[in-house]
Amino acid sequence: MQPTPSTDATVHTLIIDTDPGADDVIALLFAMAAPERLRIEALTTVAGNVPLAKTSRNARLACEWAGRPEIPVYAGAERPLRRTPIYAANIHGKEGLTGVDVHEPAGPLADGHAVDYLVRTLRAAPEKSVTLAMLGPQTNLALALEQAPDIVRGLRELVLMAGAHFNGGNITPVAEFNVFADPHAAEAVLLKSGVPITMLPLDVTHKILTSDERVARLRGLGNRAGAIVADILDAYAPQEMKHYDMPGGPVHDATVTAYLLQPSLFKGRRIHVEVDSREGMGFGQTVADWYGSLHRTPNVNWIVDGDAQGFFDLLTEHIARLP
Ligand code: BDR
Ligand code: CA
């Protein structure tokens, strides 16, 4: 199935599946600041950076900080399909958020499981109408597809922060965290869903980096959201810069929001991608056939490059609209 190409003017009916996570919260604030382009139906949460109770609380906090308490948050999978759960508290802190204090948000969780919500909503949706942004391990969608394969009918496109090829991995030499945290789920989504997929792997997120000037502009906005984003980045970026010897820190998941709003900022290629889900050194690797050596049907629009200044301009412009 060929994707209906999204443009810089596309209005998305959107569900965001997420495991907040420092960069997830920035991606969520960014998306919630664009109601004219991104009609967010719900957030669904998954265990990933930290356990589910904390990712669900942090997603509700993001709604509160964005002044969007009406967006429902459904809690989903508490653990990956088959592998032992792993978390990334070493990067995101034990509360899943660096640089800011967390509290119990006023807004409650929505009733019901995220997987049931996905099944019910995608079944009822007009054909190819819902974009699903995925910012964490892909467990919820894999479970929904297993339960109700017919839900693909309602999906327009999946846009994932996931995977690594040219860059190498960030949790093993070859694996990126979201895929490594649940490779069996990633495999189900990539190989069985048949839905148009765009992936923003480390290949691009490690090219879109913070700088003192970029963070200062966010802080200088003078609103609460600008201070939150700047505080998160000031705490999150230095550890990444040190580990990878990079001049700035990545804002991985926020590239998904930027792609939805302005795909012309990014460059990629439709290629065939598979996931290695066998135990061993390659566990969780995305095997990306960039040169078409395998002559297999492309299943992913694999993004490798992006306009870093364009990304930070778009992010800053949107964060400025929030409380
Ligand atoms: C991804 O892993 C998580 O730690 C981040 O939130 C992002 O989704 C980057 O590899
Ligand atoms: Ca994430």
PDB file of C-alpha atoms in Angstrom, residues 47-305:
ATOM      1  CA  ALA A  47       6.020   1.073  29.612  1.00  0.00           C
ATOM      2  CA  GLY A  48       9.406   2.094  28.207  1.00  0.00           C
ATOM      3  CA  ASN A  49      11.675   4.781  29.565  1.00  0.00           C
ATOM      4  CA  VAL A  50      10.130   4.127  32.990  1.00  0.00           C
ATOM      5  CA  PRO A  51       7.330   1.804  34.178  1.00  0.00           C
ATOM      6  CA  LEU A  52       3.770   2.400  32.979  1.00  0.00           C
ATOM      7  CA  ALA A  53       2.434   4.249  36.049  1.00  0.00           C
ATOM      8  CA  LYS A  54       5.130   6.896  35.574  1.00  0.00           C
ATOM      9  CA  THR A  55       4.839   7.203  31.776  1.00  0.00           C
ATOM     10  CA  SER A  56       1.057   7.599  32.246  1.00  0.00           C
ATOM     11  CA  ARG A  57       1.499  10.264  34.911  1.00  0.00           C
ATOM     12  CA  ASN A  58       4.041  12.124  32.767  1.00  0.00           C
ATOM     13  CA  ALA A  59       1.684  12.061  29.756  1.00  0.00           C
ATOM     14  CA  ARG A  60      -1.055  13.600  31.941  1.00  0.00           C
ATOM     15  CA  LEU A  61       1.448  16.179  33.177  1.00  0.00           C
ATOM     16  CA  ALA A  62       2.235  17.115  29.572  1.00  0.00           C
ATOM     17  CA  CYS A  63      -1.508  17.719  28.968  1.00  0.00           C
ATOM     18  CA  GLU A  64      -1.643  19.894  32.084  1.00  0.00           C
ATOM     19  CA  TRP A  65       1.454  21.902  31.093  1.00  0.00           C
ATOM     20  CA  ALA A  66       0.091  22.398  27.577  1.00  0.00           C
ATOM     21  CA  GLY A  67      -3.272  23.576  28.911  1.00  0.00           C
ATOM     22  CA  ARG A  68      -4.965  20.653  27.122  1.00  0.00           C
ATOM     23  CA  PRO A  69      -6.582  18.668  29.988  1.00  0.00           C
ATOM     24  CA  GLU A  70      -9.410  17.583  27.659  1.00  0.00           C
ATOM     25  CA  ILE A  71      -7.106  15.166  25.781  1.00  0.00           C
ATOM     26  CA  PRO A  72      -7.729  11.680  27.210  1.00  0.00           C
ATOM     27  CA  VAL A  73      -4.771   9.544  28.305  1.00  0.00           C
ATOM     28  CA  TYR A  74      -5.247   5.769  28.156  1.00  0.00           C
ATOM     29  CA  ALA A  75      -2.735   3.524  29.908  1.00  0.00           C
ATOM     30  CA  GLY A  76      -1.597   0.526  27.869  1.00  0.00           C
ATOM     31  CA  ALA A  77       0.895  -2.318  28.026  1.00  0.00           C
ATOM     32  CA  GLU A  78       2.759  -2.777  31.271  1.00  0.00           C
ATOM     33  CA  ARG A  79       5.435  -4.965  29.732  1.00  0.00           C
ATOM     34  CA  PRO A  80       6.814  -5.999  26.345  1.00  0.00           C
ATOM     35  CA  LEU A  81       5.322  -8.918  24.386  1.00  0.00           C
ATOM     36  CA  ARG A  82       7.990 -11.491  25.215  1.00  0.00           C
ATOM     37  CA  ARG A  83      11.292 -10.088  26.368  1.00  0.00           C
ATOM     38  CA  THR A  84      12.273  -9.084  29.909  1.00  0.00           C
ATOM     39  CA  PRO A  85      11.262  -5.447  30.571  1.00  0.00           C
ATOM     40  CA  ILE A  86      14.016  -2.829  30.373  1.00  0.00           C
ATOM     41  CA  TYR A  87      13.866   0.866  31.268  1.00  0.00           C
ATOM     42  CA  ALA A  88      16.024   3.924  30.620  1.00  0.00           C
ATOM     43  CA  ALA A  89      15.949   5.677  34.000  1.00  0.00           C
ATOM     44  CA  ASN A  90      19.714   6.204  33.653  1.00  0.00           C
ATOM     45  CA  ILE A  91      18.931   8.689  30.853  1.00  0.00           C
ATOM     46  CA  HIS A  92      15.488  10.024  31.839  1.00  0.00           C
ATOM     47  CA  GLY A  93      15.781   9.920  35.656  1.00  0.00           C
ATOM     48  CA  LYS A  94      13.800   7.669  37.941  1.00  0.00           C
ATOM     49  CA  GLU A  95      10.626   9.736  37.411  1.00  0.00           C
ATOM     50  CA  GLY A  96      11.151   9.621  33.639  1.00  0.00           C
ATOM     51  CA  LEU A  97      11.727  13.358  33.373  1.00  0.00           C
ATOM     52  CA  THR A  98      15.018  15.201  33.702  1.00  0.00           C
ATOM     53  CA  GLY A  99      15.383  18.745  34.962  1.00  0.00           C
ATOM     54  CA  VAL A 100      11.814  19.383  36.172  1.00  0.00           C
ATOM     55  CA  ASP A 101       9.835  18.511  39.289  1.00  0.00           C
ATOM     56  CA  VAL A 102       6.921  16.162  38.801  1.00  0.00           C
ATOM     57  CA  HIS A 103       3.621  16.084  40.684  1.00  0.00           C
ATOM     58  CA  GLU A 104       0.386  14.133  40.477  1.00  0.00           C
ATOM     59  CA  PRO A 105      -1.602  15.931  37.742  1.00  0.00           C
ATOM     60  CA  ALA A 106      -5.207  16.995  38.348  1.00  0.00           C
ATOM     61  CA  GLY A 107      -6.529  15.166  35.275  1.00  0.00           C
ATOM     62  CA  PRO A 108      -7.255  11.451  35.796  1.00  0.00           C
ATOM     63  CA  LEU A 109      -6.455   8.615  33.414  1.00  0.00           C
ATOM     64  CA  ALA A 110      -9.228   7.760  30.949  1.00  0.00           C
ATOM     65  CA  ASP A 111     -11.186   4.583  31.738  1.00  0.00           C
ATOM     66  CA  GLY A 112     -10.173   1.460  29.871  1.00  0.00           C
ATOM     67  CA  HIS A 113      -7.014  -0.062  28.391  1.00  0.00           C
ATOM     68  CA  ALA A 114      -5.136   1.703  25.592  1.00  0.00           C
ATOM     69  CA  VAL A 115      -5.248  -1.412  23.381  1.00  0.00           C
ATOM     70  CA  ASP A 116      -9.064  -1.562  23.654  1.00  0.00           C
ATOM     71  CA  TYR A 117      -9.196   2.150  22.890  1.00  0.00           C
ATOM     72  CA  LEU A 118      -7.052   1.652  19.767  1.00  0.00           C
ATOM     73  CA  VAL A 119      -9.149  -1.260  18.544  1.00  0.00           C
ATOM     74  CA  ARG A 120     -12.461   0.517  19.166  1.00  0.00           C
ATOM     75  CA  THR A 121     -11.329   3.834  17.679  1.00  0.00           C
ATOM     76  CA  LEU A 122      -9.584   2.480  14.595  1.00  0.00           C
ATOM     77  CA  ARG A 123     -12.513   0.177  13.817  1.00  0.00           C
ATOM     78  CA  ALA A 124     -14.973   3.046  13.982  1.00  0.00           C
ATOM     79  CA  ALA A 125     -12.738   5.449  12.012  1.00  0.00           C
ATOM     80  CA  PRO A 126     -13.243   6.207   8.323  1.00  0.00           C
ATOM     81  CA  GLU A 127     -10.842   4.320   6.040  1.00  0.00           C
ATOM     82  CA  LYS A 128      -7.197   5.579   6.184  1.00  0.00           C
ATOM     83  CA  SER A 129      -8.136   8.482   8.427  1.00  0.00           C
ATOM     84  CA  VAL A 130      -6.034   8.187  11.607  1.00  0.00           C
ATOM     85  CA  THR A 131      -2.301   8.904  11.904  1.00  0.00           C
ATOM     86  CA  LEU A 132      -0.613   7.095  14.772  1.00  0.00           C
ATOM     87  CA  ALA A 133       2.568   8.705  16.125  1.00  0.00           C
ATOM     88  CA  MET A 134       4.661   6.240  18.107  1.00  0.00           C
ATOM     89  CA  LEU A 135       7.295   7.558  20.503  1.00  0.00           C
ATOM     90  CA  GLY A 136       8.067   4.446  22.561  1.00  0.00           C
ATOM     91  CA  PRO A 137       8.184   0.666  22.233  1.00  0.00           C
ATOM     92  CA  GLN A 138       5.466  -0.473  19.804  1.00  0.00           C
ATOM     93  CA  THR A 139       3.795  -2.938  22.202  1.00  0.00           C
ATOM     94  CA  ASN A 140       0.311  -1.380  22.234  1.00  0.00           C
ATOM     95  CA  LEU A 141      -0.134  -1.432  18.463  1.00  0.00           C
ATOM     96  CA  ALA A 142       1.295  -4.958  18.191  1.00  0.00           C
ATOM     97  CA  LEU A 143      -1.282  -6.160  20.744  1.00  0.00           C
ATOM     98  CA  ALA A 144      -4.088  -4.315  18.971  1.00  0.00           C
ATOM     99  CA  LEU A 145      -3.076  -5.813  15.597  1.00  0.00           C
ATOM    100  CA  GLU A 146      -2.987  -9.299  17.073  1.00  0.00           C
ATOM    101  CA  GLN A 147      -6.438  -8.859  18.571  1.00  0.00           C
ATOM    102  CA  ALA A 148      -8.012  -7.110  15.584  1.00  0.00           C
ATOM    103  CA  PRO A 149      -5.993  -7.157  12.334  1.00  0.00           C
ATOM    104  CA  ASP A 150      -8.850  -5.311  10.590  1.00  0.00           C
ATOM    105  CA  ILE A 151      -7.933  -2.068  12.406  1.00  0.00           C
ATOM    106  CA  VAL A 152      -5.344  -1.291   9.715  1.00  0.00           C
ATOM    107  CA  ARG A 153      -8.255  -0.086   7.606  1.00  0.00           C
ATOM    108  CA  GLY A 154      -8.656   2.977   9.802  1.00  0.00           C
ATOM    109  CA  LEU A 155      -4.973   3.914   9.738  1.00  0.00           C
ATOM    110  CA  ARG A 156      -3.566   6.528   7.390  1.00  0.00           C
ATOM    111  CA  GLU A 157       0.087   6.309   8.436  1.00  0.00           C
ATOM    112  CA  LEU A 158       2.363   5.330  11.306  1.00  0.00           C
ATOM    113  CA  VAL A 159       5.140   7.774  12.170  1.00  0.00           C
ATOM    114  CA  LEU A 160       7.681   6.206  14.508  1.00  0.00           C
ATOM    115  CA  MET A 161      10.755   7.368  16.362  1.00  0.00           C
ATOM    116  CA  ALA A 162      12.565   4.064  16.188  1.00  0.00           C
ATOM    117  CA  GLY A 163      15.558   2.238  14.823  1.00  0.00           C
ATOM    118  CA  ALA A 164      19.112   2.950  13.729  1.00  0.00           C
ATOM    119  CA  HIS A 165      21.269   2.064  10.739  1.00  0.00           C
ATOM    120  CA  PHE A 166      24.021   4.483   9.660  1.00  0.00           C
ATOM    121  CA  ASN A 167      24.349   5.899  13.174  1.00  0.00           C
ATOM    122  CA  GLY A 168      24.634   2.657  15.111  1.00  0.00           C
ATOM    123  CA  GLY A 169      22.563   2.007  18.221  1.00  0.00           C
ATOM    124  CA  ASN A 170      22.133   3.788  21.535  1.00  0.00           C
ATOM    125  CA  ILE A 171      21.396   0.835  23.809  1.00  0.00           C
ATOM    126  CA  THR A 172      23.612  -1.771  22.117  1.00  0.00           C
ATOM    127  CA  PRO A 173      26.124  -1.133  19.328  1.00  0.00           C
ATOM    128  CA  VAL A 174      23.359  -1.806  16.795  1.00  0.00           C
ATOM    129  CA  ALA A 175      19.985  -1.343  18.544  1.00  0.00           C
ATOM    130  CA  GLU A 176      17.941   1.753  19.291  1.00  0.00           C
ATOM    131  CA  PHE A 177      16.042   1.803  22.613  1.00  0.00           C
ATOM    132  CA  ASN A 178      12.410   1.743  21.393  1.00  0.00           C
ATOM    133  CA  VAL A 179      13.035  -1.295  19.196  1.00  0.00           C
ATOM    134  CA  PHE A 180      15.331  -3.051  21.677  1.00  0.00           C
ATOM    135  CA  ALA A 181      12.700  -2.625  24.430  1.00  0.00           C
ATOM    136  CA  ASP A 182      10.237  -4.746  22.420  1.00  0.00           C
ATOM    137  CA  PRO A 183      11.686  -6.159  19.164  1.00  0.00           C
ATOM    138  CA  HIS A 184       8.820  -8.612  18.742  1.00  0.00           C
ATOM    139  CA  ALA A 185       6.335  -5.749  18.738  1.00  0.00           C
ATOM    140  CA  ALA A 186       8.431  -3.765  16.253  1.00  0.00           C
ATOM    141  CA  GLU A 187       8.597  -6.819  14.019  1.00  0.00           C
ATOM    142  CA  ALA A 188       4.810  -7.233  14.088  1.00  0.00           C
ATOM    143  CA  VAL A 189       4.256  -3.584  13.227  1.00  0.00           C
ATOM    144  CA  LEU A 190       6.849  -3.472  10.433  1.00  0.00           C
ATOM    145  CA  LEU A 191       6.182  -6.768   8.764  1.00  0.00           C
ATOM    146  CA  LYS A 192       2.532  -7.529   9.354  1.00  0.00           C
ATOM    147  CA  SER A 193       0.625  -4.266   9.527  1.00  0.00           C
ATOM    148  CA  GLY A 194       0.927  -3.292   5.849  1.00  0.00           C
ATOM    149  CA  VAL A 195       0.225   0.314   6.856  1.00  0.00           C
ATOM    150  CA  PRO A 196       2.389   3.105   5.383  1.00  0.00           C
ATOM    151  CA  ILE A 197       5.222   3.687   7.860  1.00  0.00           C
ATOM    152  CA  THR A 198       7.651   6.556   8.287  1.00  0.00           C
ATOM    153  CA  MET A 199      10.540   5.965  10.682  1.00  0.00           C
ATOM    154  CA  LEU A 200      12.733   8.639  12.241  1.00  0.00           C
ATOM    155  CA  PRO A 201      15.749   6.648  13.438  1.00  0.00           C
ATOM    156  CA  LEU A 202      18.886   7.767  15.266  1.00  0.00           C
ATOM    157  CA  ASP A 203      20.319   8.404  11.770  1.00  0.00           C
ATOM    158  CA  VAL A 204      18.337  11.650  11.711  1.00  0.00           C
ATOM    159  CA  THR A 205      17.773  12.408  15.408  1.00  0.00           C
ATOM    160  CA  HIS A 206      21.540  12.534  15.998  1.00  0.00           C
ATOM    161  CA  LYS A 207      21.780  15.266  13.346  1.00  0.00           C
ATOM    162  CA  ILE A 208      19.226  17.588  14.975  1.00  0.00           C
ATOM    163  CA  LEU A 209      21.046  18.800  18.061  1.00  0.00           C
ATOM    164  CA  THR A 210      20.571  21.418  20.747  1.00  0.00           C
ATOM    165  CA  SER A 211      22.922  24.356  21.145  1.00  0.00           C
ATOM    166  CA  ASP A 212      23.173  26.980  23.890  1.00  0.00           C
ATOM    167  CA  GLU A 213      21.537  29.475  21.543  1.00  0.00           C
ATOM    168  CA  ARG A 214      18.653  27.133  20.646  1.00  0.00           C
ATOM    169  CA  VAL A 215      17.882  26.359  24.293  1.00  0.00           C
ATOM    170  CA  ALA A 216      18.250  30.035  25.261  1.00  0.00           C
ATOM    171  CA  ARG A 217      15.605  30.981  22.672  1.00  0.00           C
ATOM    172  CA  LEU A 218      13.188  28.486  24.215  1.00  0.00           C
ATOM    173  CA  ARG A 219      13.875  29.775  27.715  1.00  0.00           C
ATOM    174  CA  GLY A 220      13.636  33.360  26.493  1.00  0.00           C
ATOM    175  CA  LEU A 221      10.031  32.830  25.388  1.00  0.00           C
ATOM    176  CA  GLY A 222       9.109  33.722  28.959  1.00  0.00           C
ATOM    177  CA  ASN A 223       6.216  31.255  29.271  1.00  0.00           C
ATOM    178  CA  ARG A 224       6.011  28.168  31.513  1.00  0.00           C
ATOM    179  CA  ALA A 225       6.286  25.698  28.606  1.00  0.00           C
ATOM    180  CA  GLY A 226       9.459  27.353  27.283  1.00  0.00           C
ATOM    181  CA  ALA A 227      11.054  27.085  30.730  1.00  0.00           C
ATOM    182  CA  ILE A 228       9.996  23.425  31.044  1.00  0.00           C
ATOM    183  CA  VAL A 229      11.440  22.493  27.646  1.00  0.00           C
ATOM    184  CA  ALA A 230      14.666  24.400  28.362  1.00  0.00           C
ATOM    185  CA  ASP A 231      15.007  22.813  31.825  1.00  0.00           C
ATOM    186  CA  ILE A 232      14.453  19.325  30.379  1.00  0.00           C
ATOM    187  CA  LEU A 233      17.040  19.916  27.644  1.00  0.00           C
ATOM    188  CA  ASP A 234      19.616  21.459  29.970  1.00  0.00           C
ATOM    189  CA  ALA A 235      19.505  18.306  32.089  1.00  0.00           C
ATOM    190  CA  TYR A 236      19.108  15.781  29.259  1.00  0.00           C
ATOM    191  CA  ALA A 237      21.506  17.046  26.587  1.00  0.00           C
ATOM    192  CA  PRO A 238      24.874  17.068  28.427  1.00  0.00           C
ATOM    193  CA  GLN A 239      24.850  13.339  29.160  1.00  0.00           C
ATOM    194  CA  GLU A 240      24.151  12.564  25.472  1.00  0.00           C
ATOM    195  CA  MET A 241      26.801  15.022  24.323  1.00  0.00           C
ATOM    196  CA  LYS A 242      29.359  13.410  26.594  1.00  0.00           C
ATOM    197  CA  HIS A 243      28.471   9.837  25.679  1.00  0.00           C
ATOM    198  CA  TYR A 244      28.476  10.391  21.907  1.00  0.00           C
ATOM    199  CA  ASP A 245      30.984  13.264  21.802  1.00  0.00           C
ATOM    200  CA  MET A 246      28.421  15.399  19.979  1.00  0.00           C
ATOM    201  CA  PRO A 247      28.212  19.213  19.988  1.00  0.00           C
ATOM    202  CA  GLY A 248      24.568  19.138  21.215  1.00  0.00           C
ATOM    203  CA  GLY A 249      21.884  16.783  22.463  1.00  0.00           C
ATOM    204  CA  PRO A 250      19.174  15.093  20.344  1.00  0.00           C
ATOM    205  CA  VAL A 251      15.434  15.636  20.938  1.00  0.00           C
ATOM    206  CA  HIS A 252      14.501  12.279  19.369  1.00  0.00           C
ATOM    207  CA  ASP A 253      10.715  12.045  19.730  1.00  0.00           C
ATOM    208  CA  ALA A 254      10.104  15.696  18.915  1.00  0.00           C
ATOM    209  CA  THR A 255      11.292  15.002  15.357  1.00  0.00           C
ATOM    210  CA  VAL A 256       8.071  12.987  14.917  1.00  0.00           C
ATOM    211  CA  THR A 257       5.977  16.069  15.726  1.00  0.00           C
ATOM    212  CA  ALA A 258       8.095  18.186  13.386  1.00  0.00           C
ATOM    213  CA  TYR A 259       7.685  15.589  10.623  1.00  0.00           C
ATOM    214  CA  LEU A 260       3.902  15.648  11.023  1.00  0.00           C
ATOM    215  CA  LEU A 261       3.826  19.434  10.818  1.00  0.00           C
ATOM    216  CA  GLN A 262       6.487  20.007   8.173  1.00  0.00           C
ATOM    217  CA  PRO A 263       7.638  16.877   6.342  1.00  0.00           C
ATOM    218  CA  SER A 264       9.562  19.056   3.879  1.00  0.00           C
ATOM    219  CA  LEU A 265      12.167  19.568   6.638  1.00  0.00           C
ATOM    220  CA  PHE A 266      13.195  15.915   6.262  1.00  0.00           C
ATOM    221  CA  LYS A 267      14.787  13.622   3.666  1.00  0.00           C
ATOM    222  CA  GLY A 268      14.529   9.868   3.403  1.00  0.00           C
ATOM    223  CA  ARG A 269      13.990   6.928   1.099  1.00  0.00           C
ATOM    224  CA  ARG A 270      11.440   4.136   0.875  1.00  0.00           C
ATOM    225  CA  ILE A 271      13.323   0.951   1.742  1.00  0.00           C
ATOM    226  CA  HIS A 272      12.828  -2.526   3.143  1.00  0.00           C
ATOM    227  CA  VAL A 273      13.416  -2.763   6.895  1.00  0.00           C
ATOM    228  CA  GLU A 274      13.292  -5.809   9.160  1.00  0.00           C
ATOM    229  CA  VAL A 275      13.900  -6.258  12.858  1.00  0.00           C
ATOM    230  CA  ASP A 276      16.256  -8.827  14.333  1.00  0.00           C
ATOM    231  CA  SER A 277      14.325 -10.391  17.220  1.00  0.00           C
ATOM    232  CA  ARG A 278      16.683 -13.344  17.805  1.00  0.00           C
ATOM    233  CA  GLU A 279      18.625 -13.426  21.059  1.00  0.00           C
ATOM    234  CA  GLY A 280      22.233 -12.401  20.424  1.00  0.00           C
ATOM    235  CA  MET A 281      24.373  -9.430  19.485  1.00  0.00           C
ATOM    236  CA  GLY A 282      21.897  -8.261  16.851  1.00  0.00           C
ATOM    237  CA  PHE A 283      18.851  -8.351  19.165  1.00  0.00           C
ATOM    238  CA  GLY A 284      16.668  -5.308  18.436  1.00  0.00           C
ATOM    239  CA  GLN A 285      18.620  -4.168  15.387  1.00  0.00           C
ATOM    240  CA  THR A 286      16.707  -2.604  12.502  1.00  0.00           C
ATOM    241  CA  VAL A 287      18.206  -4.145   9.369  1.00  0.00           C
ATOM    242  CA  ALA A 288      17.680  -1.351   6.856  1.00  0.00           C
ATOM    243  CA  ASP A 289      18.270  -2.269   3.196  1.00  0.00           C
ATOM    244  CA  TRP A 290      19.257   1.257   2.116  1.00  0.00           C
ATOM    245  CA  TYR A 291      20.816   0.095  -1.179  1.00  0.00           C
ATOM    246  CA  GLY A 292      18.047  -2.357  -2.071  1.00  0.00           C
ATOM    247  CA  SER A 293      20.423  -5.339  -2.029  1.00  0.00           C
ATOM    248  CA  LEU A 294      17.666  -7.764  -1.053  1.00  0.00           C
ATOM    249  CA  HIS A 295      15.207  -6.644  -3.753  1.00  0.00           C
ATOM    250  CA  ARG A 296      12.378  -6.789  -1.225  1.00  0.00           C
ATOM    251  CA  THR A 297       9.330  -4.568  -1.291  1.00  0.00           C
ATOM    252  CA  PRO A 298       9.919  -1.299   0.592  1.00  0.00           C
ATOM    253  CA  ASN A 299       7.875  -1.126   3.781  1.00  0.00           C
ATOM    254  CA  VAL A 300       9.273   2.019   5.411  1.00  0.00           C
ATOM    255  CA  ASN A 301       9.979   5.631   4.532  1.00  0.00           C
ATOM    256  CA  TRP A 302      13.341   5.751   6.356  1.00  0.00           C
ATOM    257  CA  ILE A 303      14.372   9.311   7.253  1.00  0.00           C
ATOM    258  CA  VAL A 304      18.106  10.047   7.299  1.00  0.00           C
ATOM    259  CA  ASP A 305      18.400  13.799   7.248  1.00  0.00           C
TER     260      ASP A 305
END
